[in-house]
Amino acid sequence: MSAQAAKSALVVGGSRGIGAAIVRRLVSDGLHVTFTYAGSAEAATAVASQTGALAVLSDASQRESLRRLIDATPPLDILVVNAGALVMGHPHDLDPVAVDHMIDLNVRAPYHAAVDSARKMPDGGRIIVIGSVNGDRMPFAGGAAYALTKSALQGMVRGLARDFGERDITVNVIQPGPIDTDMNPADGPMAELMHSFMAIKRHGKPEEIASLVAYLTGEEAGFITGALLTIDGGFGA
Ligand code: NDP
């Protein structure tokens, strides 16, 4: 039996893309995994039936829905907040409601999920949020609001790492570069421009992010906290 076998994890946003890869990886490492979805019931059902993970409908952008989810989740060892939205465009053209929704999902949800989950975590728990290399570097126009949400997570993990450190709960942000998902397809219109900023000129695979998540959940990673872990093919180098 693996060291991870008795542990439980909640993945917020696990129906597609990076989140689905995280669910698959954590299940294959022996964890009991619950994951949420909001809009993609069919994809969530497929991930659940293929992995045995439990899928729960819960809109992370709604504070009340998120609170009920964490209340209803049995004590958990590992929280991964992956759900996120991307709204790009000139700030004068963007719908302010869409920007506010992105801030609710990308910033408020990780904060409240982390704080609420830590209350019920045993000592040694793990909190991992999926940020972006755009928290460090936004090399083209139109990404101010998205970059704002991802750099907010940097301050959040630094602070929460100190708040929860006395219980050996680690809090870290993983900062991917371009990853091939519905949000950012490898054959999308921005792909060539993005590759021009990179040392390794390709999109990453969701599984490459999931493997870093898996490492952070393990015993060997217990001394990593308050860290910004960038995995971006050199996008930010
Ligand atoms: P996708 O759009 O491919 O998938 C997003 C996932 O988040 C889906 O499972 C979706 O579920 C879930 N989700 C969206 N809104 C909500 C919500 N309100 N409540 C619960 N779950 C929700 O995105 P990616 O996999 O590409 O991105 C995942 C994370 O990685 C995001 O935080 C993103 O910002 C970040 N990231 C992505 C990069 C990339 O290049 N792909 C690069 C850097 C960071 P459903 O459809 O069921 O609502």
Coordinates of N, CA and C and ligand atoms in Angstrom, one line a residue:
M1 N 0.9 -1.2 0.0 CA 0.0 0.0 0.0 C 0.9 1.2 0.0
S2 N 0.6 2.2 -0.9 CA 1.4 3.4 -0.9 C 1.2 4.3 0.3
A3 N 2.2 5.2 0.6 CA 2.1 6.0 1.8 C 0.9 7.0 1.7
Q4 N 0.4 7.2 0.4 CA -0.7 8.1 0.2 C -2.0 7.5 0.4
A5 N -2.0 6.1 0.5 CA -3.3 5.4 0.3 C -4.4 5.9 1.2
A6 N -4.1 6.2 2.5 CA -5.2 6.5 3.4 C -5.6 8.0 3.3
K7 N -5.0 8.7 2.5 CA -5.2 10.2 2.5 C -6.4 10.6 1.5
S8 N -7.0 11.7 1.9 CA -8.1 12.2 1.0 C -7.8 13.6 0.5
A9 N -8.2 13.8 -0.8 CA -8.0 15.1 -1.4 C -9.2 15.6 -2.0
L10 N -9.3 16.9 -2.0 CA -10.4 17.6 -2.7 C -9.8 18.5 -3.8
V11 N -10.2 18.3 -5.0 CA -9.8 19.1 -6.2 C -10.9 20.0 -6.6
V12 N -10.8 21.3 -6.5 CA -11.8 22.2 -6.9 C -11.6 22.5 -8.4
G13 N -12.6 22.0 -9.2 CA -12.4 22.2 -10.6 C -11.6 21.0 -11.2
G14 N -12.3 19.9 -11.4 CA -11.6 18.7 -11.8 C -12.2 18.0 -13.0
S15 N -13.1 18.6 -13.7 CA -13.8 17.9 -14.8 C -13.0 17.9 -16.1
R16 N -12.1 18.9 -16.3 CA -11.5 19.0 -17.6 C -10.0 19.5 -17.4
G17 N -9.2 19.4 -18.5 CA -7.9 20.1 -18.5 C -7.0 19.7 -17.4
I18 N -6.3 20.7 -16.8 CA -5.3 20.4 -15.8 C -6.0 19.7 -14.6
G19 N -7.2 20.2 -14.2 CA -7.9 19.6 -13.0 C -8.2 18.1 -13.2
A20 N -8.6 17.7 -14.4 CA -8.9 16.3 -14.6 C -7.6 15.5 -14.6
A21 N -6.5 16.0 -15.1 CA -5.2 15.3 -15.0 C -4.8 15.1 -13.5
I22 N -5.1 16.2 -12.7 CA -4.7 16.1 -11.3 C -5.5 15.0 -10.6
V23 N -6.8 15.0 -10.9 CA -7.7 13.9 -10.3 C -7.2 12.5 -10.7
R24 N -6.9 12.4 -12.0 CA -6.4 11.0 -12.4 C -5.1 10.7 -11.7
R25 N -4.2 11.6 -11.6 CA -2.9 11.3 -11.0 C -3.0 11.0 -9.5
L26 N -3.8 11.8 -8.8 CA -4.0 11.5 -7.4 C -4.7 10.2 -7.1
V27 N -5.6 9.9 -7.9 CA -6.3 8.6 -7.8 C -5.3 7.5 -8.0
S28 N -4.5 7.6 -9.0 CA -3.5 6.6 -9.4 C -2.4 6.4 -8.3
D29 N -2.2 7.5 -7.5 CA -1.3 7.5 -6.4 C -1.9 6.9 -5.1
G30 N -3.2 6.5 -5.2 CA -3.9 5.9 -4.1 C -4.7 6.7 -3.2
L31 N -4.9 8.0 -3.5 CA -5.7 8.9 -2.7 C -7.2 8.7 -2.9
H32 N -7.9 9.0 -1.9 CA -9.4 9.1 -2.1 C -9.7 10.5 -2.6
V33 N -10.2 10.7 -3.8 CA -10.3 12.0 -4.4 C -11.8 12.4 -4.6
T34 N -12.1 13.6 -4.1 CA -13.4 14.2 -4.5 C -13.1 15.4 -5.4
F35 N -13.8 15.6 -6.4 CA -13.6 16.8 -7.2 C -14.9 17.5 -7.6
T36 N -14.7 18.8 -7.9 CA -15.9 19.6 -8.2 C -15.9 19.9 -9.7
Y37 N -17.1 20.3 -10.1 CA -17.3 20.8 -11.5 C -18.4 21.8 -11.4
A38 N -18.6 22.7 -12.4 CA -19.7 23.6 -12.4 C -20.5 23.5 -13.7
G39 N -19.8 23.5 -14.9 CA -20.6 23.5 -16.1 C -20.5 22.2 -16.9
S40 N -19.6 21.4 -16.7 CA -19.3 20.2 -17.6 C -19.7 18.9 -16.9
A41 N -21.0 18.7 -16.8 CA -21.5 17.5 -16.1 C -21.0 16.2 -16.8
E42 N -21.1 16.2 -18.2 CA -20.7 15.0 -18.9 C -19.2 14.7 -18.7
A43 N -18.4 15.7 -18.8 CA -16.9 15.5 -18.6 C -16.7 15.0 -17.2
A44 N -17.4 15.6 -16.2 CA -17.2 15.2 -14.8 C -17.6 13.7 -14.6
T45 N -18.7 13.3 -15.2 CA -19.2 12.0 -15.0 C -18.2 11.0 -15.6
A46 N -17.6 11.4 -16.8 CA -16.6 10.5 -17.4 C -15.3 10.4 -16.5
V47 N -14.9 11.5 -16.0 CA -13.7 11.4 -15.1 C -14.0 10.5 -13.9
A48 N -15.2 10.7 -13.3 CA -15.6 10.0 -12.1 C -15.7 8.5 -12.4
S49 N -16.3 8.1 -13.6 CA -16.5 6.7 -13.8 C -15.1 6.1 -14.2
Q50 N -14.2 6.8 -14.8 CA -12.9 6.2 -15.2 C -12.0 6.1 -14.0
T51 N -12.2 6.9 -13.0 CA -11.2 6.9 -11.9 C -11.7 6.4 -10.6
G52 N -13.0 6.4 -10.4 CA -13.6 6.1 -9.1 C -13.6 7.3 -8.2
A53 N -13.2 8.5 -8.6 CA -13.3 9.7 -7.8 C -14.7 10.1 -7.7
L54 N -15.0 10.9 -6.7 CA -16.4 11.4 -6.5 C -16.5 12.8 -7.1
A55 N -17.5 12.9 -8.0 CA -17.7 14.2 -8.6 C -18.9 15.0 -7.9
V56 N -18.7 16.2 -7.6 CA -19.7 17.0 -6.9 C -19.9 18.3 -7.7
L57 N -21.2 18.6 -7.9 CA -21.5 19.9 -8.6 C -21.4 21.0 -7.6
S58 N -20.6 22.0 -7.9 CA -20.4 23.1 -6.9 C -19.7 24.2 -7.7
D59 N -20.4 25.4 -7.7 CA -19.8 26.5 -8.4 C -18.9 27.3 -7.4
A60 N -17.6 27.2 -7.7 CA -16.6 27.8 -6.8 C -16.6 29.3 -6.7
S61 N -17.3 29.9 -7.7 CA -17.3 31.4 -7.7 C -18.4 31.9 -6.7
Q62 N -19.2 30.9 -6.2 CA -20.3 31.3 -5.3 C -19.8 31.0 -3.9
R63 N -19.7 32.0 -3.1 CA -19.1 31.8 -1.7 C -19.9 30.7 -1.0
E64 N -21.3 30.8 -1.1 CA -22.1 29.9 -0.3 C -22.0 28.5 -0.7
S65 N -21.9 28.3 -2.0 CA -21.7 27.0 -2.6 C -20.4 26.3 -2.2
L66 N -19.4 27.2 -2.2 CA -18.0 26.7 -1.8 C -18.0 26.4 -0.3
R67 N -18.7 27.2 0.5 CA -18.7 26.9 2.0 C -19.5 25.6 2.3
R68 N -20.6 25.4 1.6 CA -21.4 24.2 1.8 C -20.5 23.0 1.4
L69 N -19.8 23.1 0.3 CA -19.0 22.0 -0.2 C -17.9 21.6 0.9
I70 N -17.2 22.6 1.4 CA -16.1 22.3 2.3 C -16.8 21.7 3.6
D71 N -17.9 22.3 4.0 CA -18.6 21.8 5.2 C -19.0 20.3 5.1
A72 N -19.4 20.0 3.9 CA -19.9 18.6 3.6 C -18.8 17.6 3.4
T73 N -17.6 18.1 3.1 CA -16.5 17.2 2.8 C -15.9 16.7 4.1
P74 N -15.7 15.3 4.2 CA -15.1 14.8 5.4 C -13.7 15.4 5.6
P75 N -13.1 15.3 6.8 CA -11.8 15.8 7.0 C -10.8 15.5 5.8
L76 N -10.1 16.5 5.3 CA -9.3 16.2 4.1 C -7.9 16.6 4.4
D77 N -7.0 15.8 3.8 CA -5.5 16.0 3.9 C -5.0 17.0 2.9
I78 N -5.6 17.0 1.8 CA -5.0 17.8 0.6 C -6.1 18.5 -0.1
L79 N -5.9 19.8 -0.3 CA -6.8 20.7 -1.1 C -6.0 21.1 -2.3
V80 N -6.6 21.0 -3.5 CA -6.0 21.5 -4.7 C -7.1 22.5 -5.3
V81 N -6.8 23.7 -5.4 CA -7.8 24.6 -6.1 C -7.2 24.9 -7.5
N82 N -7.9 24.3 -8.4 CA -7.5 24.5 -9.8 C -8.5 25.3 -10.7
A83 N -9.7 25.4 -10.3 CA -10.7 26.1 -11.1 C -10.3 27.5 -11.4
G84 N -10.4 27.9 -12.6 CA -10.0 29.2 -13.0 C -10.7 29.6 -14.3
A85 N -10.8 30.9 -14.5 CA -11.3 31.5 -15.7 C -10.3 32.4 -16.3
L86 N -10.4 32.6 -17.6 CA -9.4 33.5 -18.4 C -10.3 34.5 -19.2
V87 N -10.2 35.8 -18.8 CA -10.8 36.8 -19.6 C -9.7 37.7 -20.1
M88 N -9.6 37.8 -21.5 CA -8.5 38.6 -22.1 C -9.1 39.6 -23.0
G89 N -8.5 40.7 -23.1 CA -8.9 41.8 -24.1 C -8.5 43.1 -23.5
H90 N -8.7 44.2 -24.4 CA -8.4 45.5 -23.9 C -9.3 45.9 -22.8
P91 N -8.7 46.4 -21.7 CA -9.6 46.7 -20.5 C -10.8 47.6 -20.8
H92 N -10.7 48.4 -21.8 CA -11.9 49.2 -22.1 C -13.0 48.4 -22.8
D93 N -12.6 47.3 -23.4 CA -13.6 46.5 -24.1 C -14.2 45.3 -23.2
L94 N -13.5 45.0 -22.1 CA -14.0 43.8 -21.4 C -15.2 44.1 -20.6
D95 N -16.1 43.1 -20.5 CA -17.3 43.2 -19.7 C -16.9 43.2 -18.2
P96 N -17.2 44.3 -17.4 CA -16.8 44.3 -16.0 C -17.4 43.2 -15.2
V97 N -18.5 42.7 -15.6 CA -19.2 41.6 -14.9 C -18.3 40.3 -15.1
A98 N -17.8 40.1 -16.3 CA -17.0 39.0 -16.5 C -15.6 39.1 -15.8
V99 N -15.1 40.3 -15.7 CA -13.9 40.5 -14.9 C -14.1 40.2 -13.5
D100 N -15.2 40.7 -12.9 CA -15.5 40.4 -11.5 C -15.8 38.9 -11.2
H101 N -16.4 38.2 -12.2 CA -16.6 36.8 -12.0 C -15.2 36.1 -12.0
M102 N -14.3 36.5 -12.9 CA -13.0 35.9 -12.9 C -12.3 36.2 -11.5
I103 N -12.4 37.4 -11.0 CA -11.8 37.6 -9.7 C -12.4 36.8 -8.6
D104 N -13.7 36.6 -8.6 CA -14.4 35.7 -7.7 C -13.8 34.3 -7.7
L105 N -13.7 33.8 -9.0 CA -13.3 32.4 -9.2 C -11.8 32.2 -8.9
N106 N -11.0 33.2 -9.4 CA -9.5 33.0 -9.4 C -8.9 33.4 -8.1
V107 N -9.6 34.3 -7.4 CA -8.9 34.9 -6.2 C -9.8 34.6 -4.9
R108 N -11.0 35.0 -4.9 CA -11.8 34.7 -3.7 C -12.0 33.3 -3.4
A109 N -12.2 32.5 -4.4 CA -12.5 31.0 -4.2 C -11.2 30.3 -3.6
P110 N -10.0 30.5 -4.1 CA -8.9 29.9 -3.5 C -8.7 30.3 -2.1
Y111 N -8.9 31.6 -1.8 CA -8.6 32.1 -0.5 C -9.6 31.4 0.5
H112 N -10.9 31.5 0.2 CA -11.9 30.9 1.1 C -11.8 29.4 1.2
A113 N -11.5 28.8 0.1 CA -11.4 27.3 0.1 C -10.2 26.9 1.0
A114 N -9.1 27.6 0.9 CA -7.9 27.3 1.7 C -8.2 27.5 3.2
V115 N -8.8 28.6 3.5 CA -9.0 29.0 4.9 C -10.0 28.0 5.5
D116 N -11.1 27.7 4.8 CA -12.1 26.8 5.3 C -11.6 25.4 5.4
S117 N -10.8 25.0 4.4 CA -10.3 23.6 4.5 C -9.3 23.4 5.6
A118 N -8.5 24.4 5.8 CA -7.4 24.3 6.8 C -8.0 24.0 8.2
R119 N -9.2 24.5 8.4 CA -9.9 24.3 9.7 C -10.1 22.8 10.0
K120 N -10.3 22.0 8.9 CA -10.6 20.6 9.1 C -9.4 19.7 8.7
M121 N -8.3 20.3 8.4 CA -7.1 19.5 8.0 C -6.4 19.0 9.2
P122 N -5.9 17.8 9.2 CA -4.9 17.4 10.2 C -3.6 18.1 10.1
D123 N -2.8 18.1 11.1 CA -1.4 18.6 11.0 C -0.8 17.9 9.8
G124 N 0.0 18.7 9.0 CA 0.7 18.1 7.9 C -0.1 18.1 6.6
G125 N -1.2 18.8 6.6 CA -2.0 18.9 5.4 C -1.3 19.7 4.3
R126 N -1.9 19.6 3.1 CA -1.3 20.3 2.0 C -2.4 21.2 1.2
I127 N -2.0 22.4 1.0 CA -2.9 23.3 0.2 C -2.1 23.7 -1.1
I128 N -2.7 23.5 -2.2 CA -2.0 23.8 -3.5 C -3.0 24.5 -4.4
V129 N -2.6 25.7 -4.8 CA -3.4 26.5 -5.8 C -2.7 26.6 -7.1
I130 N -3.5 26.6 -8.2 CA -3.0 26.7 -9.5 C -3.0 28.1 -9.9
G131 N -1.9 28.8 -10.0 CA -1.8 30.1 -10.4 C -1.4 30.2 -11.9
S132 N -0.4 31.0 -12.2 CA 0.0 31.1 -13.6 C 1.4 31.8 -13.6
V133 N 2.2 31.5 -14.6 CA 3.4 32.3 -14.8 C 3.0 33.7 -15.1
N134 N 1.8 34.0 -15.5 CA 1.3 35.4 -15.8 C 1.3 36.2 -14.5
G135 N 1.3 35.5 -13.3 CA 1.5 36.2 -12.1 C 2.8 36.9 -11.9
D136 N 3.8 36.4 -12.7 CA 5.2 37.0 -12.7 C 5.4 37.8 -14.0
R137 N 4.8 37.3 -15.1 CA 5.2 37.9 -16.4 C 4.0 38.0 -17.3
M138 N 3.6 39.2 -17.8 CA 2.5 39.3 -18.7 C 3.0 40.0 -19.9
P139 N 3.6 39.2 -20.9 CA 4.4 39.9 -21.9 C 3.6 40.4 -23.1
F140 N 2.2 40.3 -23.1 CA 1.5 40.9 -24.1 C 0.3 41.7 -23.6
A141 N -0.3 42.5 -24.4 CA -1.5 43.4 -24.0 C -2.7 42.5 -23.8
G142 N -3.6 43.0 -23.0 CA -4.9 42.4 -22.9 C -5.0 41.4 -21.7
G143 N -4.0 41.2 -20.9 CA -4.0 40.2 -19.9 C -3.9 40.8 -18.5
A144 N -4.2 42.1 -18.3 CA -4.0 42.8 -17.0 C -4.9 42.1 -15.9
A145 N -6.2 41.9 -16.2 CA -7.1 41.4 -15.2 C -6.7 40.0 -14.8
Y146 N -6.4 39.2 -15.8 CA -6.0 37.8 -15.5 C -4.7 37.8 -14.7
A147 N -3.7 38.6 -15.1 CA -2.4 38.6 -14.3 C -2.7 39.1 -12.9
L148 N -3.6 40.0 -12.8 CA -3.9 40.5 -11.4 C -4.4 39.4 -10.5
T149 N -5.2 38.5 -11.1 CA -5.8 37.4 -10.3 C -4.7 36.4 -9.9
K150 N -3.7 36.2 -10.8 CA -2.7 35.2 -10.5 C -1.6 35.7 -9.6
S151 N -1.3 37.0 -9.7 CA -0.3 37.5 -8.8 C -0.9 37.7 -7.4
A152 N -2.2 37.8 -7.3 CA -2.8 37.9 -6.0 C -2.5 36.6 -5.2
L153 N -2.5 35.4 -5.9 CA -2.3 34.2 -5.2 C -0.9 34.1 -4.6
Q154 N 0.1 34.8 -5.2 CA 1.4 34.8 -4.7 C 1.5 35.3 -3.2
G155 N 0.8 36.5 -3.0 CA 0.7 37.0 -1.7 C -0.1 36.1 -0.8
M156 N -1.1 35.5 -1.3 CA -1.9 34.6 -0.5 C -1.2 33.5 0.1
V157 N -0.4 32.8 -0.8 CA 0.3 31.6 -0.3 C 1.4 31.9 0.7
R158 N 2.0 33.1 0.4 CA 3.1 33.5 1.4 C 2.5 33.8 2.7
G159 N 1.4 34.4 2.8 CA 0.7 34.7 4.1 C 0.2 33.5 4.7
L160 N -0.6 32.7 4.0 CA -1.2 31.5 4.6 C -0.1 30.5 5.0
A161 N 1.0 30.4 4.3 CA 2.0 29.5 4.8 C 2.5 29.8 6.2
R162 N 2.5 31.1 6.5 CA 2.9 31.5 7.9 C 1.8 31.3 8.9
D163 N 0.5 31.5 8.4 CA -0.6 31.3 9.3 C -0.8 29.8 9.7
F164 N -0.5 28.9 8.8 CA -0.7 27.5 9.0 C 0.5 26.7 9.3
G165 N 1.7 27.4 9.2 CA 3.0 26.7 9.4 C 3.1 26.0 10.7
E166 N 2.6 26.5 11.8 CA 2.8 25.9 13.1 C 2.1 24.5 13.1
R167 N 1.1 24.3 12.2 CA 0.5 22.9 12.1 C 1.1 22.1 11.0
D168 N 2.3 22.5 10.4 CA 2.9 21.8 9.4 C 2.0 21.7 8.1
I169 N 1.1 22.6 8.0 CA 0.3 22.6 6.7 C 1.0 23.5 5.7
T170 N 1.3 22.9 4.6 CA 2.1 23.7 3.6 C 1.1 24.3 2.6
V171 N 1.4 25.5 2.1 CA 0.6 26.3 1.2 C 1.5 26.8 0.0
N172 N 1.2 26.3 -1.2 CA 2.0 26.7 -2.3 C 1.2 27.0 -3.5
V173 N 1.8 27.8 -4.4 CA 1.1 28.0 -5.7 C 2.0 27.4 -6.9
I174 N 1.4 26.6 -7.7 CA 2.0 26.2 -8.9 C 1.7 27.1 -10.1
Q175 N 2.7 27.6 -10.8 CA 2.5 28.6 -11.8 C 2.8 28.0 -13.2
P176 N 1.8 27.4 -13.9 CA 2.1 26.9 -15.2 C 2.3 28.0 -16.3
G177 N 3.0 27.6 -17.3 CA 3.0 28.3 -18.5 C 2.0 27.7 -19.4
P178 N 2.0 28.0 -20.7 CA 1.0 27.5 -21.6 C 0.8 26.0 -21.5
I179 N -0.4 25.5 -21.3 CA -0.7 24.1 -21.1 C -1.9 23.8 -22.1
D180 N -1.8 22.7 -22.8 CA -2.7 22.4 -23.8 C -4.1 21.9 -23.2
T181 N -5.0 22.8 -23.1 CA -6.3 22.5 -22.6 C -7.4 23.3 -23.4
D182 N -8.6 23.1 -23.0 CA -9.7 23.9 -23.7 C -9.4 25.4 -23.5
M183 N -8.9 25.8 -22.4 CA -8.6 27.2 -22.1 C -7.5 27.8 -23.0
N184 N -6.6 26.9 -23.4 CA -5.4 27.4 -24.2 C -4.9 26.3 -25.1
P185 N -5.6 26.0 -26.2 CA -5.3 24.9 -27.0 C -3.9 25.1 -27.7
A186 N -3.2 24.0 -27.8 CA -1.8 24.1 -28.4 C -1.9 24.5 -29.9
D187 N -3.1 24.4 -30.5 CA -3.2 24.9 -31.9 C -4.1 26.2 -32.0
G188 N -4.1 26.9 -30.9 CA -4.9 28.1 -30.8 C -4.2 29.3 -31.5
P189 N -5.0 30.4 -31.6 CA -4.4 31.5 -32.4 C -3.2 32.2 -31.7
M190 N -3.1 32.0 -30.3 CA -2.0 32.7 -29.6 C -0.8 31.8 -29.4
A191 N -0.9 30.5 -29.9 CA 0.1 29.5 -29.6 C 1.5 30.0 -30.1
E192 N 1.6 30.4 -31.3 CA 2.9 30.8 -31.9 C 3.5 32.0 -31.1
L193 N 2.7 32.9 -30.8 CA 3.2 34.1 -30.0 C 3.7 33.6 -28.6
M194 N 3.0 32.7 -28.0 CA 3.4 32.2 -26.7 C 4.7 31.4 -26.8
H195 N 4.8 30.6 -27.8 CA 6.0 29.8 -27.9 C 7.2 30.7 -28.2
S196 N 7.0 31.9 -28.8 CA 8.2 32.7 -29.0 C 8.8 33.2 -27.7
F197 N 8.1 33.2 -26.6 CA 8.6 33.7 -25.4 C 9.3 32.5 -24.6
M198 N 9.3 31.3 -25.1 CA 9.6 30.1 -24.3 C 11.0 29.6 -24.7
A199 N 11.6 28.9 -23.7 CA 12.9 28.2 -24.0 C 12.6 26.8 -24.6
I200 N 11.5 26.2 -24.2 CA 11.0 24.9 -24.7 C 9.7 25.3 -25.5
K201 N 9.8 25.3 -26.8 CA 8.8 25.9 -27.6 C 7.6 25.0 -27.9
R202 N 6.9 24.7 -26.8 CA 5.7 23.9 -27.0 C 4.8 24.1 -25.8
H203 N 3.5 23.8 -26.0 CA 2.6 23.8 -24.8 C 3.0 22.6 -23.9
G204 N 2.8 22.8 -22.6 CA 3.0 21.7 -21.7 C 1.7 20.8 -21.7
K205 N 1.9 19.6 -21.1 CA 0.7 18.7 -21.0 C 0.1 18.8 -19.6
P206 N -1.2 18.7 -19.5 CA -1.8 18.7 -18.1 C -1.1 17.7 -17.2
E207 N -0.7 16.6 -17.7 CA -0.1 15.6 -16.8 C 1.2 16.1 -16.2
E208 N 1.9 17.1 -16.9 CA 3.1 17.6 -16.4 C 2.9 18.5 -15.1
I209 N 1.7 19.1 -15.1 CA 1.3 19.9 -14.0 C 0.9 18.9 -12.8
A210 N 0.1 17.9 -13.2 CA -0.4 17.0 -12.2 C 0.8 16.3 -11.5
S211 N 1.9 16.0 -12.2 CA 3.0 15.4 -11.5 C 3.7 16.3 -10.5
L212 N 3.7 17.6 -10.7 CA 4.2 18.5 -9.7 C 3.2 18.6 -8.5
V213 N 1.9 18.6 -8.8 CA 0.9 18.5 -7.7 C 1.2 17.2 -6.9
A214 N 1.4 16.1 -7.5 CA 1.6 14.8 -6.8 C 2.8 14.9 -5.9
Y215 N 3.9 15.5 -6.4 CA 5.1 15.6 -5.6 C 4.8 16.5 -4.4
L216 N 4.1 17.6 -4.5 CA 3.8 18.5 -3.4 C 2.9 17.8 -2.3
T217 N 2.1 16.8 -2.8 CA 1.3 16.1 -1.8 C 2.1 15.1 -1.0
G218 N 3.3 14.7 -1.4 CA 4.0 13.6 -0.8 C 4.8 14.0 0.4
E219 N 5.3 13.0 1.1 CA 6.1 13.2 2.3 C 7.3 14.0 2.1
E220 N 7.9 13.8 0.9 CA 9.2 14.4 0.6 C 9.1 15.9 0.5
A221 N 7.9 16.4 0.3 CA 7.7 17.9 0.0 C 7.3 18.7 1.3
G222 N 7.5 18.1 2.4 CA 6.9 18.7 3.6 C 7.6 20.0 4.1
F223 N 8.8 20.3 3.4 CA 9.5 21.5 3.8 C 9.3 22.6 2.8
I224 N 8.5 22.4 1.8 CA 8.2 23.4 0.7 C 6.9 24.1 1.1
T225 N 7.0 25.4 1.4 CA 5.8 26.1 1.7 C 6.0 27.6 1.4
G226 N 4.9 28.3 1.1 CA 5.0 29.7 0.8 C 5.7 29.9 -0.6
A227 N 5.8 28.9 -1.4 CA 6.6 28.9 -2.6 C 5.8 29.1 -3.9
L228 N 6.4 29.8 -4.8 CA 5.9 29.9 -6.2 C 6.6 28.9 -7.0
L229 N 5.9 27.9 -7.5 CA 6.6 26.8 -8.2 C 6.2 26.9 -9.7
T230 N 7.1 27.5 -10.5 CA 6.8 27.8 -11.9 C 7.2 26.6 -12.7
I231 N 6.3 26.2 -13.6 CA 6.5 25.1 -14.5 C 6.0 25.5 -15.9
D232 N 6.9 26.1 -16.7 CA 6.4 26.9 -17.8 C 7.3 26.8 -19.1
G233 N 8.2 25.8 -19.2 CA 9.0 25.7 -20.4 C 9.8 27.0 -20.6
G234 N 10.1 27.7 -19.6 CA 11.0 28.9 -19.7 C 10.3 30.1 -20.1
F235 N 8.9 30.1 -20.1 CA 8.2 31.3 -20.5 C 8.6 32.6 -19.7
G236 N 8.8 32.3 -18.4 CA 9.2 33.5 -17.5 C 10.6 33.7 -17.3
A237 N 11.5 32.9 -18.0 CA 12.9 32.9 -17.7 C 13.5 34.2 -18.2
Ligands
NDP1 P1 -10.0 24.7 -18.5 O1 -10.9 25.8 -18.9 O2 -9.6 23.7 -19.6 O3 -10.7 23.9 -17.3 C1 -11.2 24.7 -16.2 C2 -11.7 23.7 -15.1 O4 -12.1 24.6 -14.1 C3 -12.8 22.8 -15.6 O5 -12.7 21.6 -14.9 C4 -14.0 23.6 -15.1 O6 -15.1 22.8 -14.8 C5 -13.5 24.2 -13.8 N1 -14.3 25.4 -13.4 C6 -14.5 26.5 -14.1 N2 -15.3 27.3 -13.5 C7 -15.6 26.7 -12.4 C8 -16.5 27.1 -11.3 N3 -17.2 28.2 -11.3 N4 -16.6 26.2 -10.3 C9 -16.0 25.0 -10.3 N5 -15.2 24.6 -11.3 C10 -15.0 25.5 -12.3 O7 -8.8 25.3 -17.8 P2 -7.3 24.8 -17.6 O8 -7.3 23.3 -17.2 O9 -6.4 25.2 -18.7 O10 -6.9 25.7 -16.3 C11 -6.9 25.2 -15.0 C12 -6.2 26.2 -14.1 O11 -4.9 26.4 -14.6 C13 -6.8 27.6 -14.1 O12 -6.8 28.1 -12.8 C14 -6.0 28.4 -15.1 O13 -6.0 29.8 -14.8 C15 -4.6 27.8 -14.8 N6 -3.7 27.9 -15.9 C16 -3.9 27.4 -17.1 C17 -2.9 27.6 -18.1 C18 -3.1 27.0 -19.5 O14 -2.3 27.4 -20.4 N7 -4.1 26.2 -19.8 C19 -1.7 28.3 -17.9 C20 -1.5 28.8 -16.5 C21 -2.5 28.6 -15.6 P3 -16.6 23.0 -15.5 O15 -16.3 23.0 -17.0 O16 -17.3 21.8 -15.1 O17 -17.2 24.2 -15.0

